[in-house]
Amino acid sequence: MNSLRIARAALRVRPTAVRAPLQRRGYAEAVADKIKLSLSLPHQAIYKSQDVVQVNIPAVSGEMGVLANHVPSIEQLKPGLVEVIEESGSNKQYFLSGGFAVVQPGSKLSINAV
């Protein structure tokens, strides 16, 4: 009974703290920005911090699409196609036999391929 009284008293003191709506990022906000993509092979760099719209990668944990403001993560890549969707709307595909993809804060994606 005491816990119910405390909860009611807390609601009277700060009712806006409990009733404030949750703020969530919508899809339109997520794709408004670009990703800085760096795609490096041992002998050359295909992309050097270039702006792209989306990158689809074949991660070991499953296929993954990376947009701007993606959650930071490190993924091991399995053999497969990496699809890069550029600002102009064109799609480019590269076959990678493996490597790692690192999503960093600030919409940066680094792919190091074998």
mmCIF file with all atom_site columns, C-alpha atoms in Angstrom:
data_model
loop_
_atom_site.group_PDB
_atom_site.id
_atom_site.type_symbol
_atom_site.label_atom_id
_atom_site.label_alt_id
_atom_site.label_comp_id
_atom_site.label_asym_id
_atom_site.label_entity_id
_atom_site.label_seq_id
_atom_site.pdbx_PDB_ins_code
_atom_site.Cartn_x
_atom_site.Cartn_y
_atom_site.Cartn_z
_atom_site.occupancy
_atom_site.B_iso_or_equiv
_atom_site.pdbx_formal_charge
_atom_site.auth_seq_id
_atom_site.auth_comp_id
_atom_site.auth_asym_id
_atom_site.auth_atom_id
_atom_site.pdbx_PDB_model_num
ATOM 1   C CA . MET A 1 1   ? 0.000  0.000   0.000   1.00 0.00 ? 1   MET A CA 1
ATOM 2   C CA . ASN A 1 2   ? 2.855  2.392   0.778   1.00 0.00 ? 2   ASN A CA 1
ATOM 3   C CA . SER A 1 3   ? 4.381  1.916   -2.683  1.00 0.00 ? 3   SER A CA 1
ATOM 4   C CA . LEU A 1 4   ? 1.067  2.925   -4.284  1.00 0.00 ? 4   LEU A CA 1
ATOM 5   C CA . ARG A 1 5   ? 0.983  6.141   -2.241  1.00 0.00 ? 5   ARG A CA 1
ATOM 6   C CA . ILE A 1 6   ? 4.575  6.947   -3.214  1.00 0.00 ? 6   ILE A CA 1
ATOM 7   C CA . ALA A 1 7   ? 3.793  6.397   -6.888  1.00 0.00 ? 7   ALA A CA 1
ATOM 8   C CA . ARG A 1 8   ? 0.753  8.670   -6.723  1.00 0.00 ? 8   ARG A CA 1
ATOM 9   C CA . ALA A 1 9   ? 2.753  11.346  -4.931  1.00 0.00 ? 9   ALA A CA 1
ATOM 10  C CA . ALA A 1 10  ? 5.462  11.141  -7.591  1.00 0.00 ? 10  ALA A CA 1
ATOM 11  C CA . LEU A 1 11  ? 2.864  11.611  -10.330 1.00 0.00 ? 11  LEU A CA 1
ATOM 12  C CA . ARG A 1 12  ? 1.497  14.702  -8.614  1.00 0.00 ? 12  ARG A CA 1
ATOM 13  C CA . VAL A 1 13  ? 4.941  16.221  -8.250  1.00 0.00 ? 13  VAL A CA 1
ATOM 14  C CA . ARG A 1 14  ? 6.242  15.566  -11.810 1.00 0.00 ? 14  ARG A CA 1
ATOM 15  C CA . PRO A 1 15  ? 3.375  14.503  -14.075 1.00 0.00 ? 15  PRO A CA 1
ATOM 16  C CA . THR A 1 16  ? 5.131  15.654  -17.268 1.00 0.00 ? 16  THR A CA 1
ATOM 17  C CA . ALA A 1 17  ? 8.081  13.307  -16.730 1.00 0.00 ? 17  ALA A CA 1
ATOM 18  C CA . VAL A 1 18  ? 5.831  10.269  -16.948 1.00 0.00 ? 18  VAL A CA 1
ATOM 19  C CA . ARG A 1 19  ? 3.498  11.498  -19.664 1.00 0.00 ? 19  ARG A CA 1
ATOM 20  C CA . ALA A 1 20  ? 6.199  12.762  -22.053 1.00 0.00 ? 20  ALA A CA 1
ATOM 21  C CA . PRO A 1 21  ? 6.006  10.924  -25.378 1.00 0.00 ? 21  PRO A CA 1
ATOM 22  C CA . LEU A 1 22  ? 8.880  8.706   -26.387 1.00 0.00 ? 22  LEU A CA 1
ATOM 23  C CA . GLN A 1 23  ? 11.050 10.174  -29.109 1.00 0.00 ? 23  GLN A CA 1
ATOM 24  C CA . ARG A 1 24  ? 11.831 7.761   -31.890 1.00 0.00 ? 24  ARG A CA 1
ATOM 25  C CA . ARG A 1 25  ? 13.736 8.143   -35.090 1.00 0.00 ? 25  ARG A CA 1
ATOM 26  C CA . GLY A 1 26  ? 11.573 7.558   -38.124 1.00 0.00 ? 26  GLY A CA 1
ATOM 27  C CA . TYR A 1 27  ? 12.616 6.102   -41.459 1.00 0.00 ? 27  TYR A CA 1
ATOM 28  C CA . ALA A 1 28  ? 12.629 9.488   -43.208 1.00 0.00 ? 28  ALA A CA 1
ATOM 29  C CA . GLU A 1 29  ? 15.089 10.873  -40.670 1.00 0.00 ? 29  GLU A CA 1
ATOM 30  C CA . ALA A 1 30  ? 17.367 7.849   -41.000 1.00 0.00 ? 30  ALA A CA 1
ATOM 31  C CA . VAL A 1 31  ? 17.911 8.186   -44.745 1.00 0.00 ? 31  VAL A CA 1
ATOM 32  C CA . ALA A 1 32  ? 18.184 11.974  -44.901 1.00 0.00 ? 32  ALA A CA 1
ATOM 33  C CA . ASP A 1 33  ? 21.976 11.852  -44.488 1.00 0.00 ? 33  ASP A CA 1
ATOM 34  C CA . LYS A 1 34  ? 24.720 10.081  -46.413 1.00 0.00 ? 34  LYS A CA 1
ATOM 35  C CA . ILE A 1 35  ? 27.287 7.496   -45.344 1.00 0.00 ? 35  ILE A CA 1
ATOM 36  C CA . LYS A 1 36  ? 31.028 8.069   -45.670 1.00 0.00 ? 36  LYS A CA 1
ATOM 37  C CA . LEU A 1 37  ? 32.176 4.798   -47.265 1.00 0.00 ? 37  LEU A CA 1
ATOM 38  C CA . SER A 1 38  ? 35.744 3.524   -47.318 1.00 0.00 ? 38  SER A CA 1
ATOM 39  C CA . LEU A 1 39  ? 36.161 0.252   -49.231 1.00 0.00 ? 39  LEU A CA 1
ATOM 40  C CA . SER A 1 40  ? 39.750 -1.000  -49.170 1.00 0.00 ? 40  SER A CA 1
ATOM 41  C CA . LEU A 1 41  ? 41.437 -3.979  -50.775 1.00 0.00 ? 41  LEU A CA 1
ATOM 42  C CA . PRO A 1 42  ? 45.051 -4.980  -50.066 1.00 0.00 ? 42  PRO A CA 1
ATOM 43  C CA . HIS A 1 43  ? 46.253 -3.438  -53.343 1.00 0.00 ? 43  HIS A CA 1
ATOM 44  C CA . GLN A 1 44  ? 43.882 -0.453  -53.770 1.00 0.00 ? 44  GLN A CA 1
ATOM 45  C CA . ALA A 1 45  ? 41.129 1.636   -52.255 1.00 0.00 ? 45  ALA A CA 1
ATOM 46  C CA . ILE A 1 46  ? 37.888 1.606   -54.252 1.00 0.00 ? 46  ILE A CA 1
ATOM 47  C CA . TYR A 1 47  ? 36.130 4.234   -52.107 1.00 0.00 ? 47  TYR A CA 1
ATOM 48  C CA . LYS A 1 48  ? 37.965 6.755   -49.946 1.00 0.00 ? 48  LYS A CA 1
ATOM 49  C CA . SER A 1 49  ? 35.463 8.350   -47.568 1.00 0.00 ? 49  SER A CA 1
ATOM 50  C CA . GLN A 1 50  ? 32.935 9.025   -50.327 1.00 0.00 ? 50  GLN A CA 1
ATOM 51  C CA . ASP A 1 51  ? 29.281 9.852   -49.700 1.00 0.00 ? 51  ASP A CA 1
ATOM 52  C CA . VAL A 1 52  ? 26.835 7.078   -50.595 1.00 0.00 ? 52  VAL A CA 1
ATOM 53  C CA . VAL A 1 53  ? 23.191 6.487   -49.733 1.00 0.00 ? 53  VAL A CA 1
ATOM 54  C CA . GLN A 1 54  ? 23.209 2.807   -48.693 1.00 0.00 ? 54  GLN A CA 1
ATOM 55  C CA . VAL A 1 55  ? 25.526 -0.195  -48.558 1.00 0.00 ? 55  VAL A CA 1
ATOM 56  C CA . ASN A 1 56  ? 24.309 -3.807  -48.441 1.00 0.00 ? 56  ASN A CA 1
ATOM 57  C CA . ILE A 1 57  ? 26.878 -6.240  -47.041 1.00 0.00 ? 57  ILE A CA 1
ATOM 58  C CA . PRO A 1 58  ? 26.989 -10.048 -46.681 1.00 0.00 ? 58  PRO A CA 1
ATOM 59  C CA . ALA A 1 59  ? 27.744 -10.382 -42.963 1.00 0.00 ? 59  ALA A CA 1
ATOM 60  C CA . VAL A 1 60  ? 28.281 -13.766 -41.322 1.00 0.00 ? 60  VAL A CA 1
ATOM 61  C CA . SER A 1 61  ? 25.319 -13.010 -39.039 1.00 0.00 ? 61  SER A CA 1
ATOM 62  C CA . GLY A 1 62  ? 23.110 -12.304 -42.100 1.00 0.00 ? 62  GLY A CA 1
ATOM 63  C CA . GLU A 1 63  ? 22.617 -9.853  -44.945 1.00 0.00 ? 63  GLU A CA 1
ATOM 64  C CA . MET A 1 64  ? 22.783 -6.297  -43.661 1.00 0.00 ? 64  MET A CA 1
ATOM 65  C CA . GLY A 1 65  ? 21.772 -2.930  -45.105 1.00 0.00 ? 65  GLY A CA 1
ATOM 66  C CA . VAL A 1 66  ? 23.638 0.076   -43.729 1.00 0.00 ? 66  VAL A CA 1
ATOM 67  C CA . LEU A 1 67  ? 22.053 3.536   -43.877 1.00 0.00 ? 67  LEU A CA 1
ATOM 68  C CA . ALA A 1 68  ? 23.078 6.814   -42.272 1.00 0.00 ? 68  ALA A CA 1
ATOM 69  C CA . ASN A 1 69  ? 22.991 6.919   -38.448 1.00 0.00 ? 69  ASN A CA 1
ATOM 70  C CA . HIS A 1 70  ? 23.331 3.124   -38.240 1.00 0.00 ? 70  HIS A CA 1
ATOM 71  C CA . VAL A 1 71  ? 24.175 1.592   -34.875 1.00 0.00 ? 71  VAL A CA 1
ATOM 72  C CA . PRO A 1 72  ? 27.962 1.207   -34.490 1.00 0.00 ? 72  PRO A CA 1
ATOM 73  C CA . SER A 1 73  ? 29.019 -2.396  -35.044 1.00 0.00 ? 73  SER A CA 1
ATOM 74  C CA . ILE A 1 74  ? 31.754 -4.684  -36.341 1.00 0.00 ? 74  ILE A CA 1
ATOM 75  C CA . GLU A 1 75  ? 30.756 -7.448  -38.731 1.00 0.00 ? 75  GLU A CA 1
ATOM 76  C CA . GLN A 1 76  ? 32.759 -10.257 -40.292 1.00 0.00 ? 76  GLN A CA 1
ATOM 77  C CA . LEU A 1 77  ? 31.978 -10.609 -43.990 1.00 0.00 ? 77  LEU A CA 1
ATOM 78  C CA . LYS A 1 78  ? 31.293 -13.885 -45.755 1.00 0.00 ? 78  LYS A CA 1
ATOM 79  C CA . PRO A 1 79  ? 31.890 -14.378 -49.483 1.00 0.00 ? 79  PRO A CA 1
ATOM 80  C CA . GLY A 1 80  ? 29.272 -12.485 -51.453 1.00 0.00 ? 80  GLY A CA 1
ATOM 81  C CA . LEU A 1 81  ? 28.250 -9.260  -53.157 1.00 0.00 ? 81  LEU A CA 1
ATOM 82  C CA . VAL A 1 82  ? 28.601 -5.843  -51.576 1.00 0.00 ? 82  VAL A CA 1
ATOM 83  C CA . GLU A 1 83  ? 26.072 -3.480  -53.140 1.00 0.00 ? 83  GLU A CA 1
ATOM 84  C CA . VAL A 1 84  ? 26.754 0.257   -53.027 1.00 0.00 ? 84  VAL A CA 1
ATOM 85  C CA . ILE A 1 85  ? 23.895 2.644   -53.821 1.00 0.00 ? 85  ILE A CA 1
ATOM 86  C CA . GLU A 1 86  ? 25.401 5.996   -54.770 1.00 0.00 ? 86  GLU A CA 1
ATOM 87  C CA . GLU A 1 87  ? 23.917 9.484   -54.574 1.00 0.00 ? 87  GLU A CA 1
ATOM 88  C CA . SER A 1 88  ? 23.258 9.512   -58.312 1.00 0.00 ? 88  SER A CA 1
ATOM 89  C CA . GLY A 1 89  ? 21.001 6.477   -57.876 1.00 0.00 ? 89  GLY A CA 1
ATOM 90  C CA . SER A 1 90  ? 23.342 4.040   -59.588 1.00 0.00 ? 90  SER A CA 1
ATOM 91  C CA . ASN A 1 91  ? 24.121 0.676   -58.000 1.00 0.00 ? 91  ASN A CA 1
ATOM 92  C CA . LYS A 1 92  ? 27.567 -0.884  -58.020 1.00 0.00 ? 92  LYS A CA 1
ATOM 93  C CA . GLN A 1 93  ? 28.279 -4.435  -56.930 1.00 0.00 ? 93  GLN A CA 1
ATOM 94  C CA . TYR A 1 94  ? 31.598 -5.902  -55.830 1.00 0.00 ? 94  TYR A CA 1
ATOM 95  C CA . PHE A 1 95  ? 32.322 -9.525  -55.017 1.00 0.00 ? 95  PHE A CA 1
ATOM 96  C CA . LEU A 1 96  ? 34.312 -9.930  -51.795 1.00 0.00 ? 96  LEU A CA 1
ATOM 97  C CA . SER A 1 97  ? 35.696 -13.241 -50.553 1.00 0.00 ? 97  SER A CA 1
ATOM 98  C CA . GLY A 1 98  ? 35.714 -12.021 -46.947 1.00 0.00 ? 98  GLY A CA 1
ATOM 99  C CA . GLY A 1 99  ? 36.854 -9.269  -44.629 1.00 0.00 ? 99  GLY A CA 1
ATOM 100 C CA . PHE A 1 100 ? 35.409 -6.966  -42.001 1.00 0.00 ? 100 PHE A CA 1
ATOM 101 C CA . ALA A 1 101 ? 32.944 -4.066  -41.988 1.00 0.00 ? 101 ALA A CA 1
ATOM 102 C CA . VAL A 1 102 ? 33.103 -1.455  -39.240 1.00 0.00 ? 102 VAL A CA 1
ATOM 103 C CA . VAL A 1 103 ? 30.204 0.959   -38.755 1.00 0.00 ? 103 VAL A CA 1
ATOM 104 C CA . GLN A 1 104 ? 31.413 3.959   -36.757 1.00 0.00 ? 104 GLN A CA 1
ATOM 105 C CA . PRO A 1 105 ? 29.505 6.843   -35.170 1.00 0.00 ? 105 PRO A CA 1
ATOM 106 C CA . GLY A 1 106 ? 28.971 9.796   -37.468 1.00 0.00 ? 106 GLY A CA 1
ATOM 107 C CA . SER A 1 107 ? 27.723 7.668   -40.386 1.00 0.00 ? 107 SER A CA 1
ATOM 108 C CA . LYS A 1 108 ? 31.091 6.183   -41.343 1.00 0.00 ? 108 LYS A CA 1
ATOM 109 C CA . LEU A 1 109 ? 31.479 2.699   -42.817 1.00 0.00 ? 109 LEU A CA 1
ATOM 110 C CA . SER A 1 110 ? 34.849 1.070   -43.395 1.00 0.00 ? 110 SER A CA 1
ATOM 111 C CA . ILE A 1 111 ? 35.072 -2.208  -45.302 1.00 0.00 ? 111 ILE A CA 1
ATOM 112 C CA . ASN A 1 112 ? 38.420 -4.002  -45.329 1.00 0.00 ? 112 ASN A CA 1
ATOM 113 C CA . ALA A 1 113 ? 38.362 -6.891  -47.770 1.00 0.00 ? 113 ALA A CA 1
ATOM 114 C CA . VAL A 1 114 ? 40.767 -9.737  -48.424 1.00 0.00 ? 114 VAL A CA 1
#
